CSV table of C-alpha atoms and ligand atoms in Angstrom, one decimal:
chain,number,residue,atom,x,y,z
S,1,UNK,CA,9.3,-22.8,20.9
S,2,UNK,CA,10.0,-25.0,23.6
S,3,UNK,CA,7.6,-23.1,25.9
S,4,UNK,CA,4.9,-23.6,23.0
S,5,UNK,CA,5.2,-27.2,22.6
S,6,UNK,CA,5.3,-27.4,26.6
S,7,UNK,CA,1.9,-25.3,27.1
S,8,UNK,CA,0.4,-27.7,24.6
S,9,UNK,CA,2.4,-30.7,25.5
S,10,UNK,CA,-1.3,-32.6,26.4
S,11,UNK,CA,-2.7,-31.3,22.9
S,12,UNK,CA,0.0,-31.9,20.5
S,13,UNK,CA,0.7,-35.1,18.9
S,14,UNK,CA,4.2,-35.8,17.9
S,15,UNK,CA,3.4,-39.0,16.2
S,16,UNK,CA,5.9,-39.9,13.4
S,17,UNK,CA,6.8,-37.5,11.0
S,18,UNK,CA,5.6,-34.8,13.4
S,19,UNK,CA,8.0,-34.2,16.1
S,20,UNK,CA,7.6,-30.4,16.9
S,21,UNK,CA,11.1,-29.5,16.9
S,22,UNK,CA,11.6,-30.8,13.5
S,23,UNK,CA,9.1,-28.2,12.4
S,24,UNK,CA,10.2,-24.7,13.8
S,25,UNK,CA,7.1,-23.5,15.3
S,26,UNK,CA,6.6,-19.9,15.0
S,27,UNK,CA,5.6,-19.0,19.1
S,28,UNK,CA,3.4,-16.5,18.6
S,29,UNK,CA,1.5,-18.1,15.7
S,30,UNK,CA,-0.2,-20.8,18.6
S,31,UNK,CA,-3.8,-20.3,18.8
S,32,UNK,CA,-6.4,-22.6,19.7
S,33,UNK,CA,-10.1,-22.2,18.7
S,34,UNK,CA,-13.1,-24.5,19.7
S,35,UNK,CA,-10.7,-27.6,20.6
S,36,UNK,CA,-8.5,-26.9,17.5
S,37,UNK,CA,-4.9,-26.3,17.9
S,38,UNK,CA,-3.6,-24.2,14.8
S,39,UNK,CA,0.0,-22.9,14.4
S,40,UNK,CA,2.4,-21.9,11.8
S,41,UNK,CA,5.7,-24.0,11.5
S,42,UNK,CA,8.9,-23.2,9.3
S,43,UNK,CA,10.2,-25.9,6.7
S,44,UNK,CA,13.4,-25.8,4.5
S,45,UNK,CA,11.4,-24.4,1.4
S,46,UNK,CA,8.5,-22.8,2.8
S,47,UNK,CA,6.1,-22.2,6.0
S,48,UNK,CA,3.1,-24.6,6.7
S,49,UNK,CA,0.1,-24.4,9.0
S,50,UNK,CA,-0.4,-27.7,11.5
S,51,UNK,CA,-3.8,-28.1,12.7
S,52,UNK,CA,-4.6,-30.7,15.5
S,53,UNK,CA,-8.3,-31.8,16.0
S,54,UNK,CA,-11.1,-31.8,13.4
S,55,UNK,CA,-11.0,-29.0,11.3
S,56,UNK,CA,-11.6,-27.9,7.5
S,57,UNK,CA,-8.0,-27.2,6.7
S,58,UNK,CA,-7.0,-28.9,3.3
S,59,UNK,CA,-3.7,-30.4,3.8
S,60,UNK,CA,-2.0,-33.8,4.3
S,61,UNK,CA,-3.3,-35.9,7.1
S,62,UNK,CA,-0.9,-37.4,9.8
S,63,UNK,CA,0.0,-40.9,8.2
S,64,UNK,CA,-0.7,-42.1,12.1
S,65,UNK,CA,-4.3,-41.6,12.0
S,66,UNK,CA,-4.5,-38.7,14.1
S,67,UNK,CA,-6.6,-36.0,13.8
S,68,UNK,CA,-3.4,-33.6,12.6
S,69,UNK,CA,-3.2,-31.8,9.1
S,70,UNK,CA,0.0,-30.5,7.7
S,71,UNK,CA,-2.1,-27.8,5.7
S,72,UNK,CA,0.1,-25.8,3.0
S,73,UNK,CA,-0.4,-21.7,2.6
S,74,UNK,CA,-3.1,-22.2,0.0
S,75,UNK,CA,-6.0,-19.8,-0.5
S,76,UNK,CA,-8.9,-22.2,1.3
S,77,UNK,CA,-6.2,-22.3,4.3
S,78,UNK,CA,-5.8,-18.6,4.5
S,79,UNK,CA,-9.8,-18.4,4.3
S,80,UNK,CA,-10.3,-20.8,7.0
S,81,UNK,CA,-7.7,-18.8,9.3
S,82,UNK,CA,-9.7,-15.3,8.6
S,83,UNK,CA,-13.0,-17.2,9.9
S,84,UNK,CA,-11.3,-19.1,12.6
S,85,UNK,CA,-9.3,-16.2,13.8
S,86,UNK,CA,-11.0,-12.8,12.8
S,87,UNK,CA,-7.7,-10.8,13.7
S,88,UNK,CA,-6.5,-12.6,10.3
S,89,UNK,CA,-9.0,-10.9,8.1
S,90,UNK,CA,-8.7,-7.2,7.3
S,91,UNK,CA,-11.3,-4.5,8.8
S,92,UNK,CA,-12.0,-1.2,8.3
S,93,UNK,CA,-9.3,1.1,9.1
S,94,UNK,CA,-9.6,4.4,7.8
S,95,UNK,CA,-11.9,5.9,10.5
S,96,UNK,CA,-8.7,5.9,12.5
S,97,UNK,CA,-6.6,8.9,13.2
S,98,UNK,CA,-3.3,7.9,11.8
S,99,UNK,CA,-3.0,5.3,9.1
S,100,UNK,CA,-0.5,3.9,6.8
S,101,UNK,CA,-0.4,1.6,3.8
S,102,UNK,CA,2.7,-0.3,3.2
S,103,UNK,CA,2.3,-2.6,-0.1
S,104,UNK,CA,4.2,-5.5,-0.4
S,105,UNK,CA,4.9,-6.4,-3.9
S,106,UNK,CA,6.5,-9.6,-3.3
S,107,UNK,CA,4.0,-11.2,-0.2
S,108,UNK,CA,7.0,-11.3,1.9
S,109,UNK,CA,7.0,-8.0,3.6
S,110,UNK,CA,4.5,-8.2,6.3
S,111,UNK,CA,6.4,-9.5,8.9
S,112,UNK,CA,8.8,-6.9,8.5
S,113,UNK,CA,5.9,-4.2,8.5
S,114,UNK,CA,4.8,-5.7,11.6
S,115,UNK,CA,7.7,-5.3,13.8
S,116,UNK,CA,7.4,-1.6,12.9
S,117,UNK,CA,4.0,-1.1,13.7
S,118,UNK,CA,4.1,-3.1,16.8
S,119,UNK,CA,6.2,-0.1,17.9
S,120,UNK,CA,3.9,3.2,16.9
S,121,UNK,CA,0.6,3.9,17.5
S,122,UNK,CA,-0.8,3.9,13.7
S,123,UNK,CA,-2.9,1.4,12.1
S,124,UNK,CA,-1.4,-0.5,9.0
S,125,UNK,CA,-3.1,-1.5,5.5
S,126,UNK,CA,-0.8,-4.6,4.9
S,127,UNK,CA,-2.5,-5.5,1.9
S,128,UNK,CA,-2.4,-2.9,-0.7
S,129,UNK,CA,-1.8,-3.2,-4.3
S,130,UNK,CA,-2.8,-1.4,-7.8
S,131,UNK,CA,-4.1,-3.2,-10.6
S,132,UNK,CA,-1.1,-1.9,-12.4
S,133,UNK,CA,0.9,-3.7,-9.4
S,134,UNK,CA,-1.1,-6.8,-10.2
S,135,UNK,CA,-0.4,-6.9,-13.4
S,136,UNK,CA,3.3,-6.3,-13.3
S,137,UNK,CA,4.0,-9.0,-10.5
S,138,UNK,CA,1.5,-11.5,-11.8
S,139,UNK,CA,-0.3,-11.5,-8.3
S,140,UNK,CA,-4.2,-11.5,-7.7
S,141,UNK,CA,-5.7,-9.8,-4.8
S,142,UNK,CA,-6.4,-13.3,-3.2
S,143,UNK,CA,-2.3,-13.6,-3.2
S,144,UNK,CA,-1.8,-10.2,-1.8
S,145,UNK,CA,-4.5,-10.6,1.2
S,146,UNK,CA,-3.3,-14.1,1.9
S,147,UNK,CA,-0.1,-13.1,2.1
S,148,UNK,CA,-1.1,-10.8,4.8
S,149,UNK,CA,-3.4,-13.1,6.5
S,150,UNK,CA,-0.4,-15.6,6.8
S,151,UNK,CA,2.1,-13.3,7.9
S,152,UNK,CA,-0.5,-11.9,10.9
S,153,UNK,CA,-1.2,-15.3,12.1
S,154,UNK,CA,2.5,-16.4,12.1
S,155,UNK,CA,3.4,-13.1,14.1
S,156,UNK,CA,0.2,-13.1,16.2
S,157,UNK,CA,-0.8,-9.5,15.2
S,158,UNK,CA,-2.8,-9.0,17.0
S,159,UNK,CA,-6.3,-9.2,18.8
S,160,UNK,CA,-6.2,-5.3,19.5
S,161,UNK,CA,-4.5,-4.0,16.2
S,162,UNK,CA,-5.9,-5.0,13.2
S,163,UNK,CA,-5.3,-4.4,9.4
S,164,UNK,CA,-6.7,-2.9,6.5
S,165,UNK,CA,-6.6,-4.1,2.7
S,166,UNK,CA,-6.7,-1.9,0.1
S,167,UNK,CA,-7.8,-2.1,-3.4
S,168,UNK,CA,-5.5,0.7,-4.9
S,169,UNK,CA,-6.1,2.8,-7.8
S,170,UNK,CA,-9.1,1.1,-9.0
S,171,UNK,CA,-10.3,2.6,-12.5
S,172,UNK,CA,-13.1,0.9,-13.4
S,173,UNK,CA,-16.4,-0.5,-12.0
S,174,UNK,CA,-15.0,-4.1,-12.8
S,175,UNK,CA,-12.0,-3.4,-11.1
S,176,UNK,CA,-13.9,-2.2,-8.0
S,177,UNK,CA,-16.5,-5.3,-8.2
S,178,UNK,CA,-13.1,-7.5,-8.0
S,179,UNK,CA,-11.7,-6.1,-5.2
S,180,UNK,CA,-15.1,-6.2,-3.2
S,181,UNK,CA,-15.5,-9.9,-4.0
S,182,UNK,CA,-12.3,-10.4,-2.5
S,183,UNK,CA,-12.8,-8.9,0.8
S,184,UNK,CA,-10.9,-5.9,0.4
S,185,UNK,CA,-11.9,-3.0,3.1
S,186,UNK,CA,-11.0,0.2,1.3
S,187,UNK,CA,-11.7,0.9,-2.3
S,188,UNK,CA,-9.4,3.5,-3.7
S,189,UNK,CA,-11.2,5.0,-7.0
S,190,UNK,CA,-8.7,6.6,-9.1
S,191,UNK,CA,-10.5,9.3,-11.3
S,192,UNK,CA,-7.5,10.5,-13.1
S,193,UNK,CA,-8.7,9.4,-16.3
S,194,UNK,CA,-11.8,11.6,-16.1
S,195,UNK,CA,-10.1,14.8,-15.0
S,196,UNK,CA,-9.6,17.0,-18.2
S,197,UNK,CA,-6.0,17.4,-18.3
S,198,UNK,CA,-5.7,19.7,-21.1
S,199,UNK,CA,-5.1,23.5,-20.8
S,200,UNK,CA,-7.8,25.6,-21.9
S,201,UNK,CA,-8.1,29.2,-22.7
S,202,UNK,CA,-10.6,31.6,-21.4
S,203,UNK,CA,-12.4,31.5,-24.5
S,204,UNK,CA,-12.7,27.5,-24.6
S,205,UNK,CA,-13.6,27.6,-21.1
S,206,UNK,CA,-16.6,29.9,-22.4
S,207,UNK,CA,-17.7,28.0,-24.9
S,208,UNK,CA,-17.7,24.5,-23.7
S,209,UNK,CA,-19.2,25.4,-20.0
S,210,UNK,CA,-22.9,24.9,-19.2
S,211,UNK,CA,-24.5,26.1,-16.2
S,212,UNK,CA,-23.6,23.8,-13.0
S,213,UNK,CA,-26.4,23.0,-11.2
S,214,UNK,CA,-25.3,24.4,-8.0
S,215,UNK,CA,-23.1,27.1,-9.1
S,216,UNK,CA,-24.6,29.9,-6.9
S,217,UNK,CA,-23.5,27.9,-3.8
S,218,UNK,CA,-20.0,28.7,-4.8
S,219,UNK,CA,-20.0,32.3,-6.5
S,220,UNK,CA,-22.4,34.1,-4.0
S,221,UNK,CA,-20.2,33.6,-0.8
S,222,UNK,CA,-16.9,32.8,0.1
S,223,UNK,CA,-15.9,29.9,2.5
S,224,UNK,CA,-14.2,30.4,5.9
S,225,UNK,CA,-11.8,28.1,7.3
S,226,UNK,CA,-9.5,28.8,10.4
S,227,UNK,CA,-6.6,29.0,8.2
S,228,UNK,CA,-7.8,30.3,4.8
S,229,UNK,CA,-11.1,31.9,3.0
S,230,UNK,CA,-11.6,30.3,-0.4
S,231,UNK,CA,-13.5,32.4,-2.8
S,232,UNK,CA,-14.4,31.4,-6.5
S,233,UNK,CA,-14.6,33.9,-9.0
S,234,UNK,CA,-17.2,32.8,-12.0
S,235,UNK,CA,-14.1,32.2,-14.3
S,236,UNK,CA,-12.0,30.1,-11.9
S,237,UNK,CA,-15.2,28.1,-11.0
S,238,UNK,CA,-16.2,27.6,-14.6
S,239,UNK,CA,-12.8,26.3,-15.3
S,240,UNK,CA,-12.7,24.0,-12.3
S,241,UNK,CA,-16.3,22.6,-12.9
S,242,UNK,CA,-14.8,21.6,-16.4
S,243,UNK,CA,-11.8,20.1,-15.1
S,244,UNK,CA,-13.6,17.9,-12.4
S,245,UNK,CA,-17.3,17.6,-13.8
S,246,UNK,CA,-16.7,14.2,-15.6
S,247,UNK,CA,-14.5,12.8,-12.5
S,248,UNK,CA,-17.3,13.9,-10.1
S,249,UNK,CA,-20.0,12.3,-12.1
S,250,UNK,CA,-17.7,9.0,-12.4
S,251,UNK,CA,-17.1,8.9,-8.7
S,252,UNK,CA,-20.6,9.5,-7.8
S,253,UNK,CA,-21.9,6.6,-10.4
S,254,UNK,CA,-19.7,4.1,-9.1
S,255,UNK,CA,-20.6,4.9,-5.2
S,256,UNK,CA,-24.3,4.7,-6.0
S,257,UNK,CA,-24.1,1.9,-7.8
S,258,UNK,CA,-21.4,-0.5,-5.9
S,259,UNK,CA,-20.5,1.2,-2.7
S,260,UNK,CA,-23.4,2.8,-1.0
S,261,UNK,CA,-24.6,-0.8,0.8
S,262,UNK,CA,-20.8,-2.1,0.8
S,263,UNK,CA,-19.2,-2.5,4.5
S,264,UNK,CA,-15.7,-0.7,3.0
S,265,UNK,CA,-14.2,2.8,3.2
S,266,UNK,CA,-14.1,4.6,0.4
S,267,UNK,CA,-11.4,6.9,-1.1
S,268,UNK,CA,-11.5,9.3,-3.7
S,269,UNK,CA,-8.2,9.9,-5.7
S,270,UNK,CA,-7.5,12.9,-7.8
S,271,UNK,CA,-3.7,12.9,-7.3
S,272,UNK,CA,-2.9,11.3,-10.8
S,273,UNK,CA,-2.9,14.5,-12.6
S,274,UNK,CA,-0.4,16.7,-14.0
S,275,UNK,CA,-1.2,20.1,-12.2
S,276,UNK,CA,-1.4,20.2,-8.2
S,277,UNK,CA,-5.0,20.1,-6.7
S,278,UNK,CA,-5.7,23.6,-5.4
S,279,UNK,CA,-7.5,24.1,-1.8
S,280,UNK,CA,-10.3,25.7,-3.8
S,281,UNK,CA,-10.6,22.3,-6.7
S,282,UNK,CA,-10.3,19.9,-3.1
S,283,UNK,CA,-13.1,21.9,-1.4
S,284,UNK,CA,-15.1,21.6,-4.6
S,285,UNK,CA,-14.6,18.0,-5.1
S,286,UNK,CA,-15.7,17.4,-1.8
S,287,UNK,CA,-18.9,19.2,-1.5
S,288,UNK,CA,-20.0,17.8,-4.8
S,289,UNK,CA,-19.6,14.5,-3.4
S,290,UNK,CA,-21.3,15.1,0.1
S,291,UNK,CA,-24.2,17.1,-1.7
S,292,UNK,CA,-24.4,13.9,-4.0
S,293,UNK,CA,-25.0,11.7,-0.8
S,294,UNK,CA,-21.6,10.0,-1.5
S,295,UNK,CA,-20.0,8.9,1.9
S,296,UNK,CA,-16.4,8.6,1.5
S,297,UNK,CA,-13.4,8.4,4.1
S,298,UNK,CA,-10.6,9.8,2.7
S,299,UNK,CA,-9.5,12.0,-0.3
S,300,UNK,CA,-6.0,12.2,-2.2
S,301,UNK,CA,-5.4,15.4,-3.9
S,302,UNK,CA,-2.0,16.1,-5.8
S,303,UNK,CA,-0.1,18.2,-3.9
S,304,UNK,CA,2.5,20.9,-4.9
S,305,UNK,CA,5.9,20.0,-5.6
S,306,UNK,CA,7.1,16.6,-6.8
S,307,UNK,CA,6.1,13.3,-5.0
S,308,UNK,CA,8.2,10.8,-7.2
S,309,UNK,CA,8.4,7.5,-6.3
S,310,UNK,CA,11.0,6.2,-4.0
S,311,UNK,CA,12.9,9.3,-3.1
S,312,UNK,CA,12.2,12.2,-0.9
S,313,UNK,CA,10.3,15.3,-1.6
S,314,UNK,CA,11.3,17.8,-4.4
S,315,UNK,CA,10.0,21.3,-3.8
S,316,UNK,CA,9.2,24.2,-1.7
S,317,UNK,CA,8.5,22.4,2.1
S,318,UNK,CA,7.2,25.9,3.0
S,319,UNK,CA,4.9,26.0,0.5
S,320,UNK,CA,3.6,22.4,1.2
S,321,UNK,CA,3.4,23.3,4.7
S,322,UNK,CA,1.0,26.2,4.0
S,323,UNK,CA,-1.1,24.4,1.3
S,324,UNK,CA,-1.4,21.2,3.5
S,325,UNK,CA,-2.7,22.8,6.5
S,326,UNK,CA,-5.7,24.3,4.4
S,327,UNK,CA,-6.3,20.9,2.6
S,328,UNK,CA,-6.2,19.2,6.2
S,329,UNK,CA,-8.9,21.9,7.1
S,330,UNK,CA,-11.0,21.4,4.2
S,331,UNK,CA,-11.2,17.6,5.1
S,332,UNK,CA,-11.9,18.5,8.9
S,333,UNK,CA,-14.8,20.7,7.3
S,334,UNK,CA,-16.2,17.7,5.4
S,335,UNK,CA,-15.0,14.8,8.1
S,336,UNK,CA,-13.0,12.8,5.8
S,337,UNK,CA,-8.9,12.4,5.9
S,338,UNK,CA,-6.3,13.4,3.5
S,339,UNK,CA,-4.6,10.7,2.0
S,340,UNK,CA,-0.7,11.1,0.9
S,341,UNK,CA,-0.1,8.9,-2.3
S,342,UNK,CA,3.7,8.3,-3.2
S,343,UNK,CA,4.1,8.7,0.5
S,344,UNK,CA,7.1,6.5,0.6
S,345,UNK,CA,10.6,8.1,1.8
S,346,UNK,CA,9.3,11.5,2.1
S,347,UNK,CA,11.1,12.3,5.2
S,348,UNK,CA,11.0,16.2,4.4
S,349,UNK,CA,7.5,16.4,4.7
S,350,UNK,CA,6.5,13.7,7.0
S,351,UNK,CA,6.5,16.5,10.2
S,352,UNK,CA,4.1,18.6,8.2
S,353,UNK,CA,2.1,15.5,7.5
S,354,UNK,CA,2.1,14.3,11.2
S,355,UNK,CA,1.2,17.2,12.7
S,356,UNK,CA,-2.2,16.8,11.8
S,357,UNK,CA,-3.9,14.2,14.0
S,358,UNK,CA,-5.6,12.5,11.2
S,359,UNK,CA,-4.2,11.3,8.1
S,360,UNK,CA,-3.5,8.7,5.6
S,361,UNK,CA,-0.5,8.0,3.9
S,362,UNK,CA,0.4,5.2,1.4
S,363,UNK,CA,3.9,3.7,0.7
S,364,UNK,CA,4.3,1.2,-1.9
S,365,UNK,CA,7.6,0.2,-3.9
S,366,UNK,CA,10.1,1.2,-0.8
S,367,UNK,CA,9.6,-2.2,0.5
S,368,UNK,CA,10.4,-4.0,-2.6
S,369,UNK,CA,13.7,-1.4,-2.5
S,370,UNK,CA,14.5,-2.5,0.7
S,371,UNK,CA,14.5,-6.3,-0.8
S,372,UNK,CA,17.0,-5.4,-3.1
S,373,UNK,CA,19.3,-3.5,-0.9
S,374,UNK,CA,19.4,-6.8,1.2
S,375,UNK,CA,20.2,-8.5,-2.4
S,376,UNK,CA,23.1,-5.7,-2.7
S,377,UNK,CA,24.2,-6.9,0.9
S,378,UNK,CA,24.3,-10.3,0.7
S,379,UNK,CA,24.9,-11.2,-3.1
S,380,UNK,CA,27.0,-8.6,-5.0
S,381,UNK,CA,27.1,-10.8,-8.3
S,382,UNK,CA,23.5,-11.5,-8.3
S,383,UNK,CA,22.9,-7.5,-7.5
S,384,UNK,CA,25.1,-6.6,-10.5
S,385,UNK,CA,23.3,-9.0,-13.0
S,386,UNK,CA,20.0,-7.5,-11.8
S,387,UNK,CA,21.1,-4.0,-11.6
S,388,UNK,CA,22.4,-4.2,-15.2
S,389,UNK,CA,19.0,-5.8,-16.4
S,390,UNK,CA,17.3,-2.8,-14.5
S,391,UNK,CA,19.0,-0.2,-16.6
S,392,UNK,CA,18.2,-2.1,-19.8
S,393,UNK,CA,14.6,-2.5,-18.7
S,394,UNK,CA,14.3,1.4,-17.8
S,395,UNK,CA,13.2,3.0,-21.0
S,396,UNK,CA,10.1,0.5,-21.3
S,397,UNK,CA,9.5,0.9,-17.4
S,398,UNK,CA,9.3,4.5,-18.1
S,399,UNK,CA,5.8,4.6,-20.0
S,400,UNK,CA,3.9,3.3,-16.6
S,401,UNK,CA,6.1,5.5,-14.3
S,402,UNK,CA,6.9,9.2,-14.2
S,403,UNK,CA,10.2,9.6,-12.5
S,404,UNK,CA,13.2,12.0,-13.7
S,405,UNK,CA,15.8,9.3,-13.0
S,406,UNK,CA,19.0,9.7,-14.9
S,407,UNK,CA,20.9,6.8,-15.4
S,408,UNK,CA,24.3,8.9,-16.0
S,409,UNK,CA,24.0,9.7,-12.5
S,410,UNK,CA,24.4,5.8,-11.7
S,411,UNK,CA,27.6,4.7,-10.8
S,412,UNK,CA,28.8,1.9,-12.8
S,413,UNK,CA,28.5,-1.3,-10.8
S,414,UNK,CA,31.7,-2.8,-12.1
S,415,UNK,CA,33.4,-0.3,-10.9
S,416,UNK,CA,32.1,-0.7,-7.3
S,417,UNK,CA,33.4,-2.7,-4.8
S,418,UNK,CA,31.0,-5.4,-3.1
S,419,UNK,CA,30.5,-3.6,0.1
S,420,UNK,CA,29.9,-0.5,-1.8
S,421,UNK,CA,26.9,-1.7,-3.8
S,422,UNK,CA,24.3,-1.3,-0.8
S,423,UNK,CA,25.0,2.3,-1.1
S,424,UNK,CA,23.3,2.5,-4.4
S,425,UNK,CA,20.3,2.8,-2.0
S,426,UNK,CA,21.0,6.1,-1.0
S,427,UNK,CA,21.3,7.5,-4.6
S,428,UNK,CA,18.1,8.8,-6.0
S,429,UNK,CA,18.7,8.1,-9.6
S,430,UNK,CA,19.7,4.0,-8.6
S,431,UNK,CA,16.4,3.8,-6.5
S,432,UNK,CA,14.1,5.1,-9.0
S,433,UNK,CA,15.5,2.7,-11.7
S,434,UNK,CA,15.5,-0.4,-9.4
S,435,UNK,CA,11.9,1.0,-8.0
S,436,UNK,CA,10.1,1.0,-11.6
S,437,UNK,CA,11.7,-2.1,-13.1
S,438,UNK,CA,10.3,-4.5,-10.4
S,439,UNK,CA,7.7,-5.7,-13.2
S,440,UNK,CA,10.7,-6.8,-15.8
S,441,UNK,CA,12.9,-7.9,-13.0
S,442,UNK,CA,10.4,-10.3,-11.6
S,443,UNK,CA,9.1,-11.7,-15.1
S,444,UNK,CA,12.2,-12.0,-17.0
S,445,UNK,CA,12.7,-15.2,-18.5
S,446,UNK,CA,16.0,-17.2,-20.1
S,447,UNK,CA,15.5,-18.7,-23.4
S,448,UNK,CA,14.5,-22.3,-21.9
S,449,UNK,CA,11.9,-20.3,-20.1
S,450,UNK,CA,13.2,-20.4,-16.7
S,451,UNK,CA,13.3,-17.5,-14.7
S,452,UNK,CA,16.5,-15.0,-14.9
S,453,UNK,CA,16.4,-13.7,-11.8
S,454,UNK,CA,12.9,-14.6,-9.8
S,455,UNK,CA,13.9,-17.8,-8.4
S,456,UNK,CA,17.4,-17.0,-7.2
S,457,UNK,CA,15.9,-13.6,-5.7
S,458,UNK,CA,12.9,-15.5,-3.5
S,459,UNK,CA,15.3,-17.9,-2.4
S,460,UNK,CA,18.0,-15.4,-1.0
S,461,UNK,CA,15.1,-13.3,0.5
S,462,UNK,CA,14.0,-16.6,1.9
S,463,UNK,CA,17.3,-17.7,3.3
S,464,UNK,CA,17.5,-14.0,5.1
S,465,UNK,CA,14.2,-13.5,6.5
S,466,UNK,CA,15.1,-12.0,9.6
S,467,UNK,CA,17.6,-9.8,8.2
S,468,UNK,CA,14.9,-8.4,5.6
S,469,UNK,CA,12.3,-7.9,8.5
S,470,UNK,CA,15.1,-5.8,10.4
S,471,UNK,CA,15.5,-3.8,7.2
S,472,UNK,CA,12.1,-3.0,6.9
S,473,UNK,CA,11.5,-2.6,10.7
S,474,UNK,CA,13.9,0.3,10.9
S,475,UNK,CA,13.2,1.7,7.4
S,476,UNK,CA,9.3,1.9,7.7
S,477,UNK,CA,9.9,2.6,11.3
S,478,UNK,CA,11.4,5.8,10.4
S,479,UNK,CA,8.7,6.7,8.5
S,480,UNK,CA,6.4,6.4,11.6
S,481,UNK,CA,8.7,8.2,13.8
S,482,UNK,CA,8.9,11.3,11.2
S,483,UNK,CA,5.5,11.3,11.2
S,484,UNK,CA,5.1,11.8,14.7
S,485,UNK,CA,3.5,8.7,15.6
S,486,UNK,CA,3.6,7.9,19.3
S,487,UNK,CA,5.8,5.2,20.6
S,488,UNK,CA,3.6,2.2,22.2
Y,1,LIG,ZN1,-2.1,8.0,-6.1
């Protein structure tokens, strides 16, 4: 900090109320562009931008009449930062080999994520939320991206790395338009609602099937990959066409109406289904997309086994490995990447995923769980309150998230000593309960309209910012390491 002030001694104008030492300048944030000095500083309640020189930042001008402005972290100021310093704006990243999405439901995790990504050769997607998450946290795509922009600026990350912004699990053309209009660089189209989920007998398949235009492409020859041969029997093909036909048409129409001219990476998600995506089905969907002129960067199949939120992989790792390798070959064949959803904490299968040179993996709620672990470490009474509330909100949350959590396996928080509370975050049932009840925890209100937990939680996280960043550095760092990302 001293250094920072010294370097810019000639430029900074410490007039009344603007003594630099009082501001807790973030040293990595200091930038200059066309004669304007901009940096971020810590104040007791929240961070603030300081701009010295003529600029468009909105804020409070220095009382002494200098060109110095104290600019709050507003959307307009985030836009200005993105224009002045393009490394603060998201870019397309899915063309890179290893990319990892790290959702931040609270808008406070990016600094910790940056610590981890500085250590490994993977590119981050810092802004990544589904519409479901936006609704449950009361945030907008502006909020999510702005939080990432401010953290990237604050930490000076970086002129060479860059980051992506993912409009995740978008289900309608309107949602796609919304993410596009806010500058998101990845559009993840969730085709799940167009995939036929119900089982069909052979007779039902025959009755419902109308001949597929390119049926002969599939039935007359088998597909040879390095590690598998895909062959399609007529019966299998017809069933597959009925299951995926509508989803293919949906993705095609969204692409041609909204995405073909947009400067974004397109991800096709077919993971939110009951049954795993077989390699033949993956091949079918990818080939249909290509044949219809749809350019896409990645495709998310549903893999065998269970990818439940916030806990390790459940299933046969050997089988996962065999199938994943075939999926990866199919992706290589068509030139897209495999995308692994619900990817947080899947430590058992990370080495398999990381064996492939190209992949995308998404984690979402695990950074929220680390924030709650911090609460358990720092404020036992508050944690107990939140924990009991989460148990009471579980049934409601289960309607939105599929988890197998059994609350009767969770130790009673009243019986645990303060120091034992963090160990709940090593217990799958407890992790899942906290993982999926975030919406209720953050929005719960008392009779007088005040938040039950929200304000106290954010206050705790603010006071323990560095500890939170270190938890994330370790936790996300462990993900990156097991995914075989190389140390920088
Ligand atoms: Zn998904």
